[in-house]
mmCIF file of C-alpha atoms in Angstrom:
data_model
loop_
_atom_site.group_PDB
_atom_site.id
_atom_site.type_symbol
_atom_site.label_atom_id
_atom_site.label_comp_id
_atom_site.label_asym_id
_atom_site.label_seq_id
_atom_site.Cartn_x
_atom_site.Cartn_y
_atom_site.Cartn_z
ATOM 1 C CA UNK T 1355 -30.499 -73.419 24.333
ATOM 2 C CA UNK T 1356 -32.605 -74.609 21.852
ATOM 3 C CA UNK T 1357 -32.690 -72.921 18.231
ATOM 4 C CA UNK T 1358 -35.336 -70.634 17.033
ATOM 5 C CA UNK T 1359 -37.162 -71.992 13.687
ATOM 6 C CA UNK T 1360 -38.823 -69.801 11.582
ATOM 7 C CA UNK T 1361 -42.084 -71.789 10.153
ATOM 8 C CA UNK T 1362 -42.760 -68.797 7.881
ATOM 9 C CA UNK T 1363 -39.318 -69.096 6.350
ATOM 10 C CA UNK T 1364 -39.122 -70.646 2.853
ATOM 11 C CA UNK T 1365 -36.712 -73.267 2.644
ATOM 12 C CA UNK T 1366 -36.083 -73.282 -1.353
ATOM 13 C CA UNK T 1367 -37.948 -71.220 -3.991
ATOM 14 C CA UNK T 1368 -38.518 -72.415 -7.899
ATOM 15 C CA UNK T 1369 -39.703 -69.604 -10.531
ATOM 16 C CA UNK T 1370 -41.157 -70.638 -13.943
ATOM 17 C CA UNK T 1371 -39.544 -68.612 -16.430
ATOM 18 C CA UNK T 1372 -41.341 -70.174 -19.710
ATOM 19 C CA UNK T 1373 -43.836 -72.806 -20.612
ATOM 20 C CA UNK T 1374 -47.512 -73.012 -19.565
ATOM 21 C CA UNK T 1375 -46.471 -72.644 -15.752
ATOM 22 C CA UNK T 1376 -44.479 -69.161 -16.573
ATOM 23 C CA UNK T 1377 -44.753 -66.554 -14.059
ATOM 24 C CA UNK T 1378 -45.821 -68.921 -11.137
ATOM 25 C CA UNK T 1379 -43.557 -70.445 -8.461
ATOM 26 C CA UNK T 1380 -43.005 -73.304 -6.613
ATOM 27 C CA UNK T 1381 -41.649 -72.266 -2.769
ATOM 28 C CA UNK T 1382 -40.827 -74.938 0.205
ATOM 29 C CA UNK T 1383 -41.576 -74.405 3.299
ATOM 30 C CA UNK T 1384 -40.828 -76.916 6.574
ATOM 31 C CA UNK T 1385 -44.351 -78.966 6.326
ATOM 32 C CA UNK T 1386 -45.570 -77.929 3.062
ATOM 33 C CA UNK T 1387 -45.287 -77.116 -0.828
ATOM 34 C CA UNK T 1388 -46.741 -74.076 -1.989
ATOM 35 C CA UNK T 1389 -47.407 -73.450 -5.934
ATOM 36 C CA UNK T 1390 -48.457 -69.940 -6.440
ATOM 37 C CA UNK T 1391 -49.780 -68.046 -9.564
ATOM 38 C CA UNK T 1392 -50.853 -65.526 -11.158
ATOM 39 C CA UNK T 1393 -54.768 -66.657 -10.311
ATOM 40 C CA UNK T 1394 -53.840 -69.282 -8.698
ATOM 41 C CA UNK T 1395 -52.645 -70.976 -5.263
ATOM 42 C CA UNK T 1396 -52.119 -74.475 -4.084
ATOM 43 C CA UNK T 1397 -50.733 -76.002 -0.689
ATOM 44 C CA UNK T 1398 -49.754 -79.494 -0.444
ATOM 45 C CA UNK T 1399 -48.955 -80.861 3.004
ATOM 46 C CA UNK T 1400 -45.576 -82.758 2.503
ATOM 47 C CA UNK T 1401 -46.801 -85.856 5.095
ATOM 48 C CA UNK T 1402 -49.363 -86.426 1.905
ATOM 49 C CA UNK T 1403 -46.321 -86.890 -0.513
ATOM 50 C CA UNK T 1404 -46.001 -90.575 -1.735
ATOM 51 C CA UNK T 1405 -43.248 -90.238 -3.762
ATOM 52 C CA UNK T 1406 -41.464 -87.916 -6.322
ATOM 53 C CA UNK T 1407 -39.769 -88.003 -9.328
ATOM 54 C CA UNK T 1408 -38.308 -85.596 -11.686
ATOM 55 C CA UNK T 1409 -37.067 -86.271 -14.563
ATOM 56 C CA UNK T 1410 -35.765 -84.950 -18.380
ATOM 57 C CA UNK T 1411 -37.450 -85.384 -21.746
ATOM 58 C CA UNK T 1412 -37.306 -84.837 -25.081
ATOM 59 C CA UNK T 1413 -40.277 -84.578 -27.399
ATOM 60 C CA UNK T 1414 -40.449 -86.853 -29.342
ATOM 61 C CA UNK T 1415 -43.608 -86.076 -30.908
ATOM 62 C CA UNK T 1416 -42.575 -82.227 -31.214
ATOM 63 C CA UNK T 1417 -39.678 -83.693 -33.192
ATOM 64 C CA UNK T 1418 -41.488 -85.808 -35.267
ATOM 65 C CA UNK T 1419 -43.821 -83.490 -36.519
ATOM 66 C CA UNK T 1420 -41.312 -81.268 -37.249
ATOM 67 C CA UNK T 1421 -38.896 -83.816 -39.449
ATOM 68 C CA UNK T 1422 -42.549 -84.139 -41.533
ATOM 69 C CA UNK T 1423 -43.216 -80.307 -41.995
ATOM 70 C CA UNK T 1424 -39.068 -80.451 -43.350
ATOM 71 C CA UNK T 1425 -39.635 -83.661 -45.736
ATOM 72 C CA UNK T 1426 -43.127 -82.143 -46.781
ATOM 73 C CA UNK T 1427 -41.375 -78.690 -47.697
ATOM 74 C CA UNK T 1428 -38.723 -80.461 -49.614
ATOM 75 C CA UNK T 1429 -41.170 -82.623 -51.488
ATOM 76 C CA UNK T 1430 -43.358 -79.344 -52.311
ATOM 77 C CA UNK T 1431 -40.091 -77.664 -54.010
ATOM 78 C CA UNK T 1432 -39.437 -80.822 -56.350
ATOM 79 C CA UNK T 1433 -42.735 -80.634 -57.286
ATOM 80 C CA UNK T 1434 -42.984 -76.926 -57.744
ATOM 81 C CA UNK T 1435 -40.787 -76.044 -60.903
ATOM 82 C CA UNK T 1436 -42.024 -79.263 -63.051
ATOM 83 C CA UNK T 1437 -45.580 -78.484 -62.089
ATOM 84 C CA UNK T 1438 -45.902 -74.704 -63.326
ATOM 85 C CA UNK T 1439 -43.479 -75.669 -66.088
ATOM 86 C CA UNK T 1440 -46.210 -78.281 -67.149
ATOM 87 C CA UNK T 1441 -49.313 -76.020 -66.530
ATOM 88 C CA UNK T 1442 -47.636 -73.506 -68.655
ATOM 89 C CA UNK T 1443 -46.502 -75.606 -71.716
ATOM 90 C CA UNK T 1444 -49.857 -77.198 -71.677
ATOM 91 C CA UNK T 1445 -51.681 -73.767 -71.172
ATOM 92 C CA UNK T 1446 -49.364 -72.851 -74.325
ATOM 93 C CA UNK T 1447 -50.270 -75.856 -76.412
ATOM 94 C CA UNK T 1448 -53.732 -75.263 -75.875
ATOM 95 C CA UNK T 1449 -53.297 -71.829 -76.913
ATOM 96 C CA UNK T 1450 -51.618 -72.317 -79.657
ATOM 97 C CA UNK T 1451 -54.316 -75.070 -81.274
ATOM 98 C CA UNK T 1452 -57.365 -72.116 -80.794
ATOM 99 C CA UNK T 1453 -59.526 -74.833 -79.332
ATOM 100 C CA UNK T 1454 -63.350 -72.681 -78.064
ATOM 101 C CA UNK T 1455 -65.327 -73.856 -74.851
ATOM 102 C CA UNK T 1456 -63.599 -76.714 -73.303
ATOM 103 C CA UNK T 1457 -60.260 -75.751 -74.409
ATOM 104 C CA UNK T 1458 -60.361 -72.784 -73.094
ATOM 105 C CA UNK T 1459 -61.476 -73.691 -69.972
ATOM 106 C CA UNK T 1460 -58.703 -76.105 -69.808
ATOM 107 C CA UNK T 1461 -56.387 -72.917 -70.536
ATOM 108 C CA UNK T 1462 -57.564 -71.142 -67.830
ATOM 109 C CA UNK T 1463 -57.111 -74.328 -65.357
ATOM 110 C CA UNK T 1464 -53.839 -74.900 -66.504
ATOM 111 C CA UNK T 1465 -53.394 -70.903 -65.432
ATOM 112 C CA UNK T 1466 -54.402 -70.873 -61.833
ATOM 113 C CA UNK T 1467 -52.369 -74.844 -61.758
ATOM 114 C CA UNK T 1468 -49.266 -72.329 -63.287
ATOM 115 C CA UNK T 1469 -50.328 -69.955 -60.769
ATOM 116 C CA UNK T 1470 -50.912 -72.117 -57.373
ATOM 117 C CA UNK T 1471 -47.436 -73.885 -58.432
ATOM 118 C CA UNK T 1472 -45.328 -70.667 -58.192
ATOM 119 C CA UNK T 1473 -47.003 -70.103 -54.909
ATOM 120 C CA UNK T 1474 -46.090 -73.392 -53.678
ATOM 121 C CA UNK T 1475 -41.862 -72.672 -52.866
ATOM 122 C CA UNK T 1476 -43.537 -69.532 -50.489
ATOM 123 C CA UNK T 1477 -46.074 -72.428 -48.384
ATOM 124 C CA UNK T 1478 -42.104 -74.998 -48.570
ATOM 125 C CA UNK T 1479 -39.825 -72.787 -47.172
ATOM 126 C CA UNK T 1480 -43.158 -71.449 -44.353
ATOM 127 C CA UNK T 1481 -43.148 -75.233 -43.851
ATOM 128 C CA UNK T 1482 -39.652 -75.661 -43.663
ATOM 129 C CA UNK T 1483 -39.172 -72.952 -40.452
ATOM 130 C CA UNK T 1484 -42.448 -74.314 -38.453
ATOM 131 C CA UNK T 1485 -40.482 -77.995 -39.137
ATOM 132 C CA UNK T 1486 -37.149 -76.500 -37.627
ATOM 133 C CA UNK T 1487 -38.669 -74.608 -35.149
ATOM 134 C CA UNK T 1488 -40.843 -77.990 -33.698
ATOM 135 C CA UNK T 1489 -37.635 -79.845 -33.866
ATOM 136 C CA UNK T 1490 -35.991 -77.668 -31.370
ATOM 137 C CA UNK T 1491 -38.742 -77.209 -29.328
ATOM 138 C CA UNK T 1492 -38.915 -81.087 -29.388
ATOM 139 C CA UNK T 1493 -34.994 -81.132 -28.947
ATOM 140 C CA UNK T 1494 -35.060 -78.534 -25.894
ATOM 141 C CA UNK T 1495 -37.518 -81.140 -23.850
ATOM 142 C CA UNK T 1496 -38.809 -80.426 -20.405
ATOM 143 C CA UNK T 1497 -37.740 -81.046 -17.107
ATOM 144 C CA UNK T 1498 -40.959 -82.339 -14.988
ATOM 145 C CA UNK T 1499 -41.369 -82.532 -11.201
ATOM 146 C CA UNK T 1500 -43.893 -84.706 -10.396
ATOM 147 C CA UNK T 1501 -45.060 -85.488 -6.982
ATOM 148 C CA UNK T 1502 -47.825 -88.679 -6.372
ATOM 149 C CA UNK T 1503 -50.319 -88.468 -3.734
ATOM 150 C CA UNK T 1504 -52.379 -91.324 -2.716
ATOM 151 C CA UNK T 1505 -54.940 -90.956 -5.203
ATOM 152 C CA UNK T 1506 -53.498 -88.604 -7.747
ATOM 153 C CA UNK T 1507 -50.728 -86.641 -9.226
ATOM 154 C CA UNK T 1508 -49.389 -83.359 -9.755
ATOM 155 C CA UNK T 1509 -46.544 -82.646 -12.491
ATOM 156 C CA UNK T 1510 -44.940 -79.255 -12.825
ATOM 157 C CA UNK T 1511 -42.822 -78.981 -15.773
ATOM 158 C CA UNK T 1512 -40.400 -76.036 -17.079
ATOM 159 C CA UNK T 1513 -38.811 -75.861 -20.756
ATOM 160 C CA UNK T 1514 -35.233 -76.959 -21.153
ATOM 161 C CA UNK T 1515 -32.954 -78.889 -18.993
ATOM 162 C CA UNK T 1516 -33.002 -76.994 -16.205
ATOM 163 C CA UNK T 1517 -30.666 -77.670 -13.514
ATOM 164 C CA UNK T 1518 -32.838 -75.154 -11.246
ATOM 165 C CA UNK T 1519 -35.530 -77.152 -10.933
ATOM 166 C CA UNK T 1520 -33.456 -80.423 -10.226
ATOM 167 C CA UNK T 1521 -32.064 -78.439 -7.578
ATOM 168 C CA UNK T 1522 -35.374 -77.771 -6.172
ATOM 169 C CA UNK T 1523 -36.377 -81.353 -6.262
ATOM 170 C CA UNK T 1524 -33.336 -82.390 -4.655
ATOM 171 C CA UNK T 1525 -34.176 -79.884 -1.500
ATOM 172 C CA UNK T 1526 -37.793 -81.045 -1.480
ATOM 173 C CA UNK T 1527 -36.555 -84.855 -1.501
ATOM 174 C CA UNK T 1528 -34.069 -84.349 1.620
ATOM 175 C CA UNK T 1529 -36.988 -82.270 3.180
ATOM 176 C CA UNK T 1530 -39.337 -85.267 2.300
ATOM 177 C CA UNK T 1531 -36.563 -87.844 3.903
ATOM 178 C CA UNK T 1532 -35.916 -85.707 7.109
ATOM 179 C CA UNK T 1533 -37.687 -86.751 10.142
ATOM 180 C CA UNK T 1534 -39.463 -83.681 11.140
ATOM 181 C CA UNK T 1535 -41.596 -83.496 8.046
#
């Protein structure tokens, strides 16, 4: 007796948790991939698969940008304390000499420079958490599926290392290798 197969029946299921693709899914069934969404759904016929690959990455360009934001917020607290301590000694000195028109407009430039640079450790340490948080952003990576067609491709790619998704590529490849397909 020959067994029953259910062609409704998913064979492996993938939910999005985070990133861009959060709150869709990725379900296989015997002949085909479905990616569904909130707005959104899209079959693809395994017999069109070409190949697939998924595959872990850091990035690099997160991290990158993120080591600059940290070096720029250190290099805006050296310059901080010996800037308003300038601005204010030379705001003084021009005080102290009673110099009319352009020395008092220098005074008041010297103020808002005095000003700006107590400002400035506030912007460093604002720079200093957007730097560490795109350095572990570009630290965590992404794990990407991505499945080529004849003509074109389709990536789908959750945040992290996740083992889930590998998983689920490693179902769809057997599935892809079978016979039947």
């Amino acid at each position: 007796m020959a067994a029953v197969v259910n062609e409704a029946a998913p064979i492996a299921r993938f939910e999005f948790g985070a990133g861009p693709l959060r709150g869709s899914e990725l379900v296989l069934y015997r002949t085909s991939l479905v990616h569904r969404g909130g707005v959104e759904l899209e079959t693809l016929q395994l017999a069109a698969i070409a190949a697939l690959r998924v595959a872990f990455s850091r990035d690099s360009r997160r991290f990158g940008w993120g080591i600059a934001l940290v070096v720029g917020a250190l290099f805006i607290l050296v310059i901080a304390g010996p800037l308003a301590a300038w601005s204010a000694q030379a705001a003084a000195d021009l005080t102290a000499t009673g110099s009319p028109g352009v020395g008092r407009a220098l005074v008041s430039l010297f103020r808002v420079v005095e000003a700006i640079a107590t400002f400035l450790p506030v912007a460093a340490i604002a720079c200093a958490l957007c730097g560490a948080f795109l350095i572990v952003r570009g630290w965590q990576g992404h794990t990407t599926l991505t499945l080529t067609f004849g003509a074109f491709e389709r990536a789908y790619a959750a945040r992290g290392r996740d083992s889930l998704l590998l998983d689920f590529a490693d179902r769809l490849s057997a599935r892809l290798m079978s016979r039947e397909r």
